[in-house]
Coordinates of C-alpha atoms and ligand atoms in Angstrom, one line a residue:
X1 CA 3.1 13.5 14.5
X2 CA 5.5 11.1 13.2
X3 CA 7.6 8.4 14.9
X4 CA 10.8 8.4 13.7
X5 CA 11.8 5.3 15.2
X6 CA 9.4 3.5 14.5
X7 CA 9.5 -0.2 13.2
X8 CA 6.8 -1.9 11.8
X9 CA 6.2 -5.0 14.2
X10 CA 2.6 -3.0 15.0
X11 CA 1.9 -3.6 11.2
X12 CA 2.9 -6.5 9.9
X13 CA 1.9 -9.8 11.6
X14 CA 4.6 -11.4 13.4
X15 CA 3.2 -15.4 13.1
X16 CA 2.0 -15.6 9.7
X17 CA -1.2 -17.9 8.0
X18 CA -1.9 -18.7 4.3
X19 CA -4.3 -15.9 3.6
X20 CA -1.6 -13.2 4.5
X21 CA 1.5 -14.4 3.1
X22 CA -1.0 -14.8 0.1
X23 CA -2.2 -11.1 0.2
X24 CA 1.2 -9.6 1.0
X25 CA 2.8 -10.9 -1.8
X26 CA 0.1 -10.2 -4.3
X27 CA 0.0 -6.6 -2.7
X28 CA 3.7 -6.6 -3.7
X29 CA 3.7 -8.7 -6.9
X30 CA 1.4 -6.6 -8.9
X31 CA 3.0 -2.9 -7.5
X32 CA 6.3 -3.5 -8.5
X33 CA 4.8 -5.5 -11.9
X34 CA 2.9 -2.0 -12.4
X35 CA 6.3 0.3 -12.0
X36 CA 7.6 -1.7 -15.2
X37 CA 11.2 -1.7 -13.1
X38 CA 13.8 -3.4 -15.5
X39 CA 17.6 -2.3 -16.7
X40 CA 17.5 1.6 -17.6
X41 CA 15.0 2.4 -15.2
X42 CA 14.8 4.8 -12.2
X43 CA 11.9 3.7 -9.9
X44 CA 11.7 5.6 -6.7
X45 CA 9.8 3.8 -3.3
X46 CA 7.9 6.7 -1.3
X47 CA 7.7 5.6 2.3
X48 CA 10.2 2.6 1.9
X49 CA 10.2 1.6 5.3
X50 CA 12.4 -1.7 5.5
X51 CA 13.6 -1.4 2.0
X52 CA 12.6 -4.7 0.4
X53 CA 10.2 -3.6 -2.7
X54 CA 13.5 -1.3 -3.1
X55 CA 15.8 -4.0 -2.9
X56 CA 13.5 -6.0 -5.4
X57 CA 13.2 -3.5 -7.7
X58 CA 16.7 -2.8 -7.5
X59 CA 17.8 -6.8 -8.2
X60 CA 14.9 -6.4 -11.6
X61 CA 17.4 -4.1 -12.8
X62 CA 16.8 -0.8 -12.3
X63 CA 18.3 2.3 -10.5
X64 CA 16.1 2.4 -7.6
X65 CA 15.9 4.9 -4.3
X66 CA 14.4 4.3 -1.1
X67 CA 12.3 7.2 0.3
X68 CA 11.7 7.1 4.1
X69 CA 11.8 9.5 7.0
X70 CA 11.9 6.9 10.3
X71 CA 15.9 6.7 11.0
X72 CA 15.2 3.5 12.7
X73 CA 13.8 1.7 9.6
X74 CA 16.4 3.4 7.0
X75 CA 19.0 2.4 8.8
X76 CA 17.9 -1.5 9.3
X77 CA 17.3 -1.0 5.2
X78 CA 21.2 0.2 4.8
X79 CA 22.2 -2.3 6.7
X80 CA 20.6 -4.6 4.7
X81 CA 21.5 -4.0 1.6
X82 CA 25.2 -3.3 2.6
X83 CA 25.1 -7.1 3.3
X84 CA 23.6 -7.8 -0.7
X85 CA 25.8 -8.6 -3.0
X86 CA 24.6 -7.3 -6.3
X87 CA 23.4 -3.5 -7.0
X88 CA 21.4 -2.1 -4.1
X89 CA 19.5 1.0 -4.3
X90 CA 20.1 4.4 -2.8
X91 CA 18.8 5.1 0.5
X92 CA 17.4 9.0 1.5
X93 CA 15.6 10.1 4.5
X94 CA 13.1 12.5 3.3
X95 CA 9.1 13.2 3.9
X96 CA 6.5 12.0 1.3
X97 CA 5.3 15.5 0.7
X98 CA 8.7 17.2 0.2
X99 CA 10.8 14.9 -2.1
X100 CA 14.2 15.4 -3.0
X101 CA 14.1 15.4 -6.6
X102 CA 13.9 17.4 -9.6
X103 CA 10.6 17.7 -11.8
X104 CA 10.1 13.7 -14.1
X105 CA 13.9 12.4 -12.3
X106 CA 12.3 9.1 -12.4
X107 CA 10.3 6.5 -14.6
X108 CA 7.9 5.0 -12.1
X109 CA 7.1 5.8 -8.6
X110 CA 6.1 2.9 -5.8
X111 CA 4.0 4.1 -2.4
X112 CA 2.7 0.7 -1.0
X113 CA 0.6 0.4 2.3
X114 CA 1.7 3.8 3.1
X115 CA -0.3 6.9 1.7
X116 CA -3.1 6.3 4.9
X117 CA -0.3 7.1 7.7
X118 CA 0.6 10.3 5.9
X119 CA -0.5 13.4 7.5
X120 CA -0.9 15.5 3.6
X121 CA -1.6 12.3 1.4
X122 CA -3.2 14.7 -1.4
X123 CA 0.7 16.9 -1.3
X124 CA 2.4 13.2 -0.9
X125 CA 0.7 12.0 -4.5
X126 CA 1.3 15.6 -6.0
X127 CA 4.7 15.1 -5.3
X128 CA 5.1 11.9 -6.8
X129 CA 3.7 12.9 -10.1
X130 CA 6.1 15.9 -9.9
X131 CA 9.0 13.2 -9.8
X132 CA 7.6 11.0 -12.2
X133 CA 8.8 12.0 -16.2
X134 CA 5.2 12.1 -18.5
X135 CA 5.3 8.8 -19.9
X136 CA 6.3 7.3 -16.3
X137 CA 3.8 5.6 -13.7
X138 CA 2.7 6.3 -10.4
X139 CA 1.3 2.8 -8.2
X140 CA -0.6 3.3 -5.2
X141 CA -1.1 0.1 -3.0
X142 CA -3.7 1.2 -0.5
X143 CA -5.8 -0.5 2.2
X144 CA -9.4 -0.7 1.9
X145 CA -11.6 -0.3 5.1
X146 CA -14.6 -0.7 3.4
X147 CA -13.4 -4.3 1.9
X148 CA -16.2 -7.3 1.9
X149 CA -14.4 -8.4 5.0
X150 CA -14.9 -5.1 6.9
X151 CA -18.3 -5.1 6.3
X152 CA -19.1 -8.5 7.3
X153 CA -17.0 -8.8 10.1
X154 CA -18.6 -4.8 11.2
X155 CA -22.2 -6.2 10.8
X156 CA -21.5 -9.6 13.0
X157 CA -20.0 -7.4 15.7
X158 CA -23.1 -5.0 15.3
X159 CA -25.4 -7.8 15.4
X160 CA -23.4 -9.7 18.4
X161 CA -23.7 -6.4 20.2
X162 CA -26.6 -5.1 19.9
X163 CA -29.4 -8.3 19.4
X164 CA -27.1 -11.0 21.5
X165 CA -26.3 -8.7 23.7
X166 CA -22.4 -10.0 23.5
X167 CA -19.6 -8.2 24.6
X168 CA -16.7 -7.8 22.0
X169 CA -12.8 -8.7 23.0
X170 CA -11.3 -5.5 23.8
X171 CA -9.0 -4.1 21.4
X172 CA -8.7 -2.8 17.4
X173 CA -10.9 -4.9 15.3
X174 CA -9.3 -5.4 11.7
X175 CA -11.9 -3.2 10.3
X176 CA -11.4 0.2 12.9
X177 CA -8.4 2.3 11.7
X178 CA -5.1 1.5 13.8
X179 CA -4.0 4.8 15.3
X180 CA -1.2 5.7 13.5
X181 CA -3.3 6.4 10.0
X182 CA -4.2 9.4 9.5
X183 CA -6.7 8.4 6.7
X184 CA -9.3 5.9 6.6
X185 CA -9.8 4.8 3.0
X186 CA -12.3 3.8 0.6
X187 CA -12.1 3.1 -3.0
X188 CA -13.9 6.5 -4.1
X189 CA -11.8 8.5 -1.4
X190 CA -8.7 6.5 -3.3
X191 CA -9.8 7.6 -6.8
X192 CA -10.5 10.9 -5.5
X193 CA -7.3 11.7 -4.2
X194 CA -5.2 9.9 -6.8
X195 CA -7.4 11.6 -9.7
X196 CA -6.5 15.1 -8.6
X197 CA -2.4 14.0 -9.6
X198 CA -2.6 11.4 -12.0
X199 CA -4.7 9.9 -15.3
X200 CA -5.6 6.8 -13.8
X201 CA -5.7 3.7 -16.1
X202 CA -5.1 0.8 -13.4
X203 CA -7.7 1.1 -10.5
X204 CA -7.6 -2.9 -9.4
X205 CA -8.5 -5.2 -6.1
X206 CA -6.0 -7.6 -4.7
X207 CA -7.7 -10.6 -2.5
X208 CA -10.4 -10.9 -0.8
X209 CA -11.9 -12.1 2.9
X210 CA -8.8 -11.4 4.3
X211 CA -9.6 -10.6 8.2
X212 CA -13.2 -12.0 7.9
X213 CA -14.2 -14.0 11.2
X214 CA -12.5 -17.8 10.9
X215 CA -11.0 -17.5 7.6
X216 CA -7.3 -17.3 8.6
X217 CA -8.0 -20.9 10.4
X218 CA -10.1 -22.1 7.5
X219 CA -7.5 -21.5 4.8
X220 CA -4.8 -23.1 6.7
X221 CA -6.9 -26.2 7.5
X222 CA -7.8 -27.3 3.4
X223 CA -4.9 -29.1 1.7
X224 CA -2.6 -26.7 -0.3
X225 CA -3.9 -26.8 -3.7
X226 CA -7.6 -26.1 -2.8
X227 CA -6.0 -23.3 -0.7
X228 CA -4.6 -22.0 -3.4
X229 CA -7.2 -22.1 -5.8
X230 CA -9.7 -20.6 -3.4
X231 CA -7.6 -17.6 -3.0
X232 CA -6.5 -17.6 -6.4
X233 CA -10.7 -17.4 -7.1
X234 CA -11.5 -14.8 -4.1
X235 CA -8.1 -12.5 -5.9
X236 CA -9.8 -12.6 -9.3
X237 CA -12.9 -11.5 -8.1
X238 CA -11.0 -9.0 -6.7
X239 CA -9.9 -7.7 -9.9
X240 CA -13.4 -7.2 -11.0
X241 CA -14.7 -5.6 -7.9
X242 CA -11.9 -3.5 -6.2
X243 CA -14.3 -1.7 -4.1
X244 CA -14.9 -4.8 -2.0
X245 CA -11.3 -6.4 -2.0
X246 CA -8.9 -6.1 0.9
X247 CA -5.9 -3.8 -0.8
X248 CA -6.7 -1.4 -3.8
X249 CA -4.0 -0.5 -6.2
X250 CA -3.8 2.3 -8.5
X251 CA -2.0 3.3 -10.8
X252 CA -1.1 6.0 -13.7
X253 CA 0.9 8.5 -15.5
X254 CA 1.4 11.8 -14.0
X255 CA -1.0 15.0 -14.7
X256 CA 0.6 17.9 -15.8
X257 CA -0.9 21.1 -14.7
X258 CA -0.2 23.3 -18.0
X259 CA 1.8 26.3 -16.6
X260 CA 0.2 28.6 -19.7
X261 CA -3.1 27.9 -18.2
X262 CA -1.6 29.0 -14.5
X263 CA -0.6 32.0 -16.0
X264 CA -4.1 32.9 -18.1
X265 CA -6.2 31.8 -15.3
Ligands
LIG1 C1 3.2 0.5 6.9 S1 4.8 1.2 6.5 C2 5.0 0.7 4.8 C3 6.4 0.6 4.4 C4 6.7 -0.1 3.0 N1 6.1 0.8 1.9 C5 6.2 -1.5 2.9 O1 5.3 -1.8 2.1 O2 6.7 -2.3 3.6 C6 4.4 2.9 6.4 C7 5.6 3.8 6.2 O3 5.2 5.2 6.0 C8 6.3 6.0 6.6 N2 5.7 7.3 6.8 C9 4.8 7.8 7.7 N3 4.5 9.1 7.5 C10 5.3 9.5 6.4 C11 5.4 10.7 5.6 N4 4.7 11.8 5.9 N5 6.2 10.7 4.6 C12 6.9 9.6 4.2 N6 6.8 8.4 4.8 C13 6.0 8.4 5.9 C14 6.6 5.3 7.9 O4 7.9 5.6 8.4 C15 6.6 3.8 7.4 O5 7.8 3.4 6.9

């Protein structure tokens, strides 16, 4: 089930600290470096919600659409852009597993921080391969649940619980699955799932530690530029190990199921 009203203040955190701003726009950064947007290309965003990779791939230069079925947040995107002054990108209200489009109608395809609330995720990435021309690129920006941070924070709680004989503050810890995902990922269950669509050549981490006990409050207490290189340091050992870091992104070229082969088998 679906809300189609839904906004996103459930998601995204209303006051926000060094280490997120720092991982959102990484997160973002690199996905819409991967789609290779620029004038001449079509790049379509799958689950667009408030429209701003759109808009940003849109103000790089290229044709882009905005691909999201919740009313509520394609309307505050339309809104948005009818207020931008230079070229804006199409809006369409449309399911990830049904897209709109003819077969390769576009040169790279965007789903960030989306595929784990869709109910068919495995349909969702078939479909944007389908949309995606041969030579053309697919990015996944997906949450990891089994990040460094997950662990670590998982094993305190265990440990808190069961030999201190603490009780935890009620509510979703950052490492349980919020209840709107459908999907709880990990990086194998990523490469999996993207690996049945698409020849993969980009399977990299983005940051690392976000969520883990105190570190919000320690990043925003060191001065700026040992803040920055810390994170800088935790995001390139994220590169190299995307298993533990916090978001994973994928990325890579559509695979084409030979129809010959179809027919033979
Ligand atoms: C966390 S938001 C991410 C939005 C955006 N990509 C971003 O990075 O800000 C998840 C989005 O997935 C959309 N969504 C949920 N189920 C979907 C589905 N089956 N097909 C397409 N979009 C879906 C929601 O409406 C919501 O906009």
């Amino acid at each position: 089930m679906v809300d189609l009203d839904r906004d996103m203040s459930d998601v995204v955190p209303t006051g926000t600290t060094r280490d997120s701003e720092y991982l959102f726009a990484r997160m973002t950064g690199r996905t819409l470096e991967l789609a290779r947007p620029g004038r001449g290309t079509r790049v379509l965003d799958v689950a667009s919600g408030f429209g701003q990779d759109a808009m940003a791939l849109s103000q790089r230069g290229s044709w882009a659409v905005g691909a999201e079925p919740s009313q509520r947040m394609s309307g505050l995107a339309r809104l948005q852009s009818e207020q931008a002054s230079d070229r804006t990108p199409d809006w369409v209200r449309s399911w990830s597993d049904a897209l709109p489009f003819r077969d390769a109608s576009f040169d790279g395809v965007i789903c960030k921080g989306a595929l784990d609330h869709f109910d068919r995720p495995l349909e969702a990435i078939a479909e944007m391969a389908r949309v995606t021309r041969c030579e053309g690129r697919v990015v996944l920006a997906i949450a990891n649940f089994e990040s460094l941070s997950c662990r670590v924070a998982r094993g305190l709680d265990r440990f808190k619980e069961t030999w201190l004989g603490r009780r935890l503050p009620r509510g979703r810890r950052h490492y349980d699955v919020p209840s709107d995902h459908f999907t709880r990922y990990e990086i194998e269950l990523m490469r999996e799932q993207a690996h049945a669509s698409l020849e993969l050549d980009v399977v990299e981490g983005i940051s690392m530690a976000w969520g883990m006990p105190g570190w919000s409050r320690s990043v925003d207490r060191l001065p700026p530029p040992v803040a920055q290189s810390t994170l800088n340091g935790l995001d390139r050992m994220a590169r190299l190990l995307p298993g533990l870091s916090d978001v994973v992104i994928l990325a890579g070229r559509p695979r084409r199921v030979r129809k010959s082969s179809m027919i033979s088998a």
